[in-house]
Each structure stands twice: as C-alpha cells, then as structure tokens.
PDB file of C-alpha atoms in Angstrom:
ATOM      1  CA  UNK A 455     -13.835   5.361  -0.047  1.00  0.00           C
ATOM      2  CA  UNK A 456     -14.546   5.426   3.666  1.00  0.00           C
ATOM      3  CA  UNK A 457     -17.778   7.332   3.057  1.00  0.00           C
ATOM      4  CA  UNK A 458     -19.298   4.212   1.484  1.00  0.00           C
ATOM      5  CA  UNK A 459     -18.625   2.052   4.547  1.00  0.00           C
ATOM      6  CA  UNK A 460     -21.815   1.643   6.535  1.00  0.00           C
ATOM      7  CA  UNK A 461     -20.636  -0.684   9.289  1.00  0.00           C
ATOM      8  CA  UNK A 462     -17.695  -0.410  11.600  1.00  0.00           C
ATOM      9  CA  UNK A 463     -16.284  -2.835  14.149  1.00  0.00           C
ATOM     10  CA  UNK A 464     -18.269  -1.473  17.096  1.00  0.00           C
ATOM     11  CA  UNK A 465     -21.575  -1.514  15.194  1.00  0.00           C
ATOM     12  CA  UNK A 466     -21.064  -5.109  14.170  1.00  0.00           C
ATOM     13  CA  UNK A 467     -19.835  -6.202  17.589  1.00  0.00           C
ATOM     14  CA  UNK A 468     -22.665  -4.535  19.515  1.00  0.00           C
ATOM     15  CA  UNK A 469     -25.489  -5.497  17.146  1.00  0.00           C
ATOM     16  CA  UNK A 470     -28.252  -7.325  18.979  1.00  0.00           C
ATOM     17  CA  UNK A 471     -30.623  -9.590  17.121  1.00  0.00           C
ATOM     18  CA  UNK A 472     -34.178 -10.421  18.045  1.00  0.00           C
ATOM     19  CA  UNK A 473     -34.585 -14.084  18.778  1.00  0.00           C
ATOM     20  CA  UNK A 474     -37.696 -15.607  17.306  1.00  0.00           C
ATOM     21  CA  UNK A 475     -39.086 -19.061  17.886  1.00  0.00           C
ATOM     22  CA  UNK A 476     -37.482 -20.357  14.697  1.00  0.00           C
ATOM     23  CA  UNK A 477     -34.528 -17.956  14.551  1.00  0.00           C
ATOM     24  CA  UNK A 478     -30.870 -18.417  13.884  1.00  0.00           C
ATOM     25  CA  UNK A 479     -28.542 -20.003  16.386  1.00  0.00           C
ATOM     26  CA  UNK A 480     -27.056 -17.230  18.547  1.00  0.00           C
ATOM     27  CA  UNK A 481     -23.715 -19.063  18.731  1.00  0.00           C
ATOM     28  CA  UNK A 482     -23.533 -19.359  14.943  1.00  0.00           C
ATOM     29  CA  UNK A 483     -24.412 -15.674  14.493  1.00  0.00           C
ATOM     30  CA  UNK A 484     -21.821 -14.632  17.099  1.00  0.00           C
ATOM     31  CA  UNK A 485     -19.134 -16.774  15.471  1.00  0.00           C
ATOM     32  CA  UNK A 486     -19.891 -15.319  12.060  1.00  0.00           C
ATOM     33  CA  UNK A 487     -19.952 -11.745  13.357  1.00  0.00           C
ATOM     34  CA  UNK A 488     -16.642 -12.315  15.154  1.00  0.00           C
ATOM     35  CA  UNK A 489     -15.127 -13.320  11.809  1.00  0.00           C
ATOM     36  CA  UNK A 490     -16.626 -10.221  10.157  1.00  0.00           C
ATOM     37  CA  UNK A 491     -15.235  -8.001  12.931  1.00  0.00           C
ATOM     38  CA  UNK A 492     -11.787  -9.568  12.507  1.00  0.00           C
ATOM     39  CA  UNK A 493     -11.947  -8.868   8.760  1.00  0.00           C
ATOM     40  CA  UNK A 494     -13.024  -5.264   9.319  1.00  0.00           C
ATOM     41  CA  UNK A 495     -10.183  -4.766  11.780  1.00  0.00           C
ATOM     42  CA  UNK A 496      -7.728  -6.158   9.230  1.00  0.00           C
ATOM     43  CA  UNK A 497      -9.153  -3.900   6.519  1.00  0.00           C
ATOM     44  CA  UNK A 498      -8.863  -0.828   8.722  1.00  0.00           C
ATOM     45  CA  UNK A 499      -5.238  -1.642   9.533  1.00  0.00           C
ATOM     46  CA  UNK A 500      -4.498  -2.228   5.859  1.00  0.00           C
ATOM     47  CA  UNK A 501      -6.142   1.071   4.906  1.00  0.00           C
ATOM     48  CA  UNK A 502      -4.065   2.910   7.509  1.00  0.00           C
ATOM     49  CA  UNK A 503      -0.841   1.268   6.311  1.00  0.00           C
ATOM     50  CA  UNK A 504      -1.643   2.091   2.694  1.00  0.00           C
ATOM     51  CA  UNK A 505      -2.441   5.712   3.551  1.00  0.00           C
ATOM     52  CA  UNK A 506       0.902   6.005   5.341  1.00  0.00           C
ATOM     53  CA  UNK A 507       2.673   4.425   2.398  1.00  0.00           C
ATOM     54  CA  UNK A 508       0.924   6.797  -0.022  1.00  0.00           C
ATOM     55  CA  UNK A 509       1.975   9.799   2.072  1.00  0.00           C
ATOM     56  CA  UNK A 510       5.574   8.544   2.217  1.00  0.00           C
ATOM     57  CA  UNK A 511       5.703   7.923  -1.527  1.00  0.00           C
ATOM     58  CA  UNK A 512       4.138  11.299  -2.310  1.00  0.00           C
ATOM     59  CA  UNK A 513       6.780  13.027  -0.171  1.00  0.00           C
ATOM     60  CA  UNK A 514       9.529  11.037  -1.864  1.00  0.00           C
ATOM     61  CA  UNK A 515       8.056  11.863  -5.272  1.00  0.00           C
ATOM     62  CA  UNK A 516       7.895  15.563  -4.426  1.00  0.00           C
ATOM     63  CA  UNK A 517      11.536  15.467  -3.346  1.00  0.00           C
ATOM     64  CA  UNK A 518      12.525  13.757  -6.582  1.00  0.00           C
ATOM     65  CA  UNK A 519      10.587  16.298  -8.626  1.00  0.00           C
ATOM     66  CA  UNK A 520      12.449  19.121  -6.868  1.00  0.00           C
ATOM     67  CA  UNK A 521      15.754  17.364  -7.546  1.00  0.00           C
ATOM     68  CA  UNK A 522      14.856  17.004 -11.230  1.00  0.00           C
ATOM     69  CA  UNK A 523      14.104  20.717 -11.476  1.00  0.00           C
ATOM     70  CA  UNK A 524      17.408  21.561  -9.767  1.00  0.00           C
ATOM     71  CA  UNK A 525      19.369  19.219 -12.017  1.00  0.00           C
ATOM     72  CA  UNK A 526      17.664  20.528 -15.159  1.00  0.00           C
ATOM     73  CA  UNK A 527      18.539  24.075 -14.102  1.00  0.00           C
ATOM     74  CA  UNK A 528      22.170  23.101 -13.485  1.00  0.00           C
ATOM     75  CA  UNK A 529      22.295  21.273 -16.813  1.00  0.00           C
ATOM     76  CA  UNK A 530      20.974  24.332 -18.649  1.00  0.00           C
ATOM     77  CA  UNK A 531      23.581  26.508 -16.933  1.00  0.00           C
ATOM     78  CA  UNK A 532      26.378  24.085 -17.801  1.00  0.00           C
ATOM     79  CA  UNK A 533      25.242  23.880 -21.419  1.00  0.00           C
ATOM     80  CA  UNK A 534      25.142  27.664 -21.602  1.00  0.00           C
ATOM     81  CA  UNK A 535      28.614  27.928 -20.056  1.00  0.00           C
ATOM     82  CA  UNK A 536      29.893  25.264 -22.436  1.00  0.00           C
ATOM     83  CA  UNK A 537      28.431  27.098 -25.428  1.00  0.00           C
ATOM     84  CA  UNK A 538      30.098  30.310 -24.277  1.00  0.00           C
ATOM     85  CA  UNK A 539      33.464  28.624 -23.684  1.00  0.00           C
ATOM     86  CA  UNK A 540      33.619  26.522 -26.842  1.00  0.00           C
ATOM     87  CA  UNK A 541      34.654  29.363 -29.187  1.00  0.00           C
ATOM     88  CA  UNK A 542      37.310  30.478 -26.716  1.00  0.00           C
ATOM     89  CA  UNK A 543      38.674  26.955 -26.388  1.00  0.00           C
ATOM     90  CA  UNK A 544      38.656  26.396 -30.137  1.00  0.00           C
ATOM     91  CA  UNK A 545      40.340  29.768 -30.692  1.00  0.00           C
ATOM     92  CA  UNK A 546      43.009  28.865 -28.143  1.00  0.00           C
ATOM     93  CA  UNK A 547      43.578  25.494 -29.716  1.00  0.00           C
ATOM     94  CA  UNK A 548      43.837  27.092 -33.173  1.00  0.00           C
ATOM     95  CA  UNK A 549      46.373  29.588 -31.847  1.00  0.00           C
ATOM     96  CA  UNK A 550      48.337  26.724 -30.269  1.00  0.00           C
ATOM     97  CA  UNK A 551      48.282  24.804 -33.539  1.00  0.00           C
ATOM     98  CA  UNK A 552      49.480  27.839 -35.488  1.00  0.00           C
ATOM     99  CA  UNK A 553      52.319  28.370 -32.999  1.00  0.00           C
ATOM    100  CA  UNK A 554      53.376  24.732 -33.264  1.00  0.00           C
ATOM    101  CA  UNK A 555      53.309  24.891 -37.049  1.00  0.00           C
ATOM    102  CA  UNK A 556      55.376  28.068 -37.022  1.00  0.00           C
ATOM    103  CA  UNK A 557      57.899  26.498 -34.637  1.00  0.00           C
ATOM    104  CA  UNK A 558      58.141  23.340 -36.766  1.00  0.00           C
ATOM    105  CA  UNK A 559      58.602  25.415 -39.919  1.00  0.00           C
ATOM    106  CA  UNK A 560      61.421  27.332 -38.269  1.00  0.00           C
ATOM    107  CA  UNK A 561      63.123  24.107 -37.220  1.00  0.00           C
ATOM    108  CA  UNK A 562      62.775  22.667 -40.724  1.00  0.00           C
ATOM    109  CA  UNK A 563      64.133  25.828 -42.381  1.00  0.00           C
ATOM    110  CA  UNK A 564      66.941  26.139 -39.824  1.00  0.00           C
ATOM    111  CA  UNK A 565      68.130  22.587 -40.575  1.00  0.00           C
ATOM    112  CA  UNK A 566      68.479  23.312 -44.295  1.00  0.00           C
TER     113      UNK A 566
END
C-alpha cells in the first residue's frame, strides 16, 4: 500500500511553485497545501496505529490457536481415558449390583 504513495509530508511542504503573471495566489496555495499536509500526517498516524493493532491481534490470534491445539489434545486424551475406563466402571457397577441383589436375596430368604 505504501508503495503507491507518491507524496509525503516533506515533499508537499517543501514544494515550490513558479509564480507566473496570472498564477495562483501563493497564500491560497499555501493554505491548501497545509491542509493536505495535515491530512497526510493524520493518515500516516492512522496507518501506524492500524499496523500496531494488526500485529497485536495477530499475536493474540496465534496464542489462541496454540491454546486450541492444546485443548484439543487434552480433550482427545480425556476421551481416550474415558473410553478405557468406561468398561471398568460398568463392570464394577455390575459387580456392585450383583452383590446387592445377592445380599437382598439372603435377607429375604432369611426372613422366611
């Protein structure tokens, strides 16, 4: 983008015009060029601020991408651990249920 900019503040400010017999008013030209210089200065400041903001946001985005990768890795590990533990947990709960049933049956038969 900056490669397309032909003029800068110093070029505009130091530009000297030839004064002809029926030329432009030097005061009017100076006033106009002062306004142009002020605009260019504002544009350059805005460009610098936007570049800084882009760099900040890119760094933040990179950090978030790294966090996503870390969290996806942890999620995959947790899912794998959960898949490995589920049969053990269900087997334990089935064993507990069978023990409770056996204990209840004994109590019922002992009461008769």
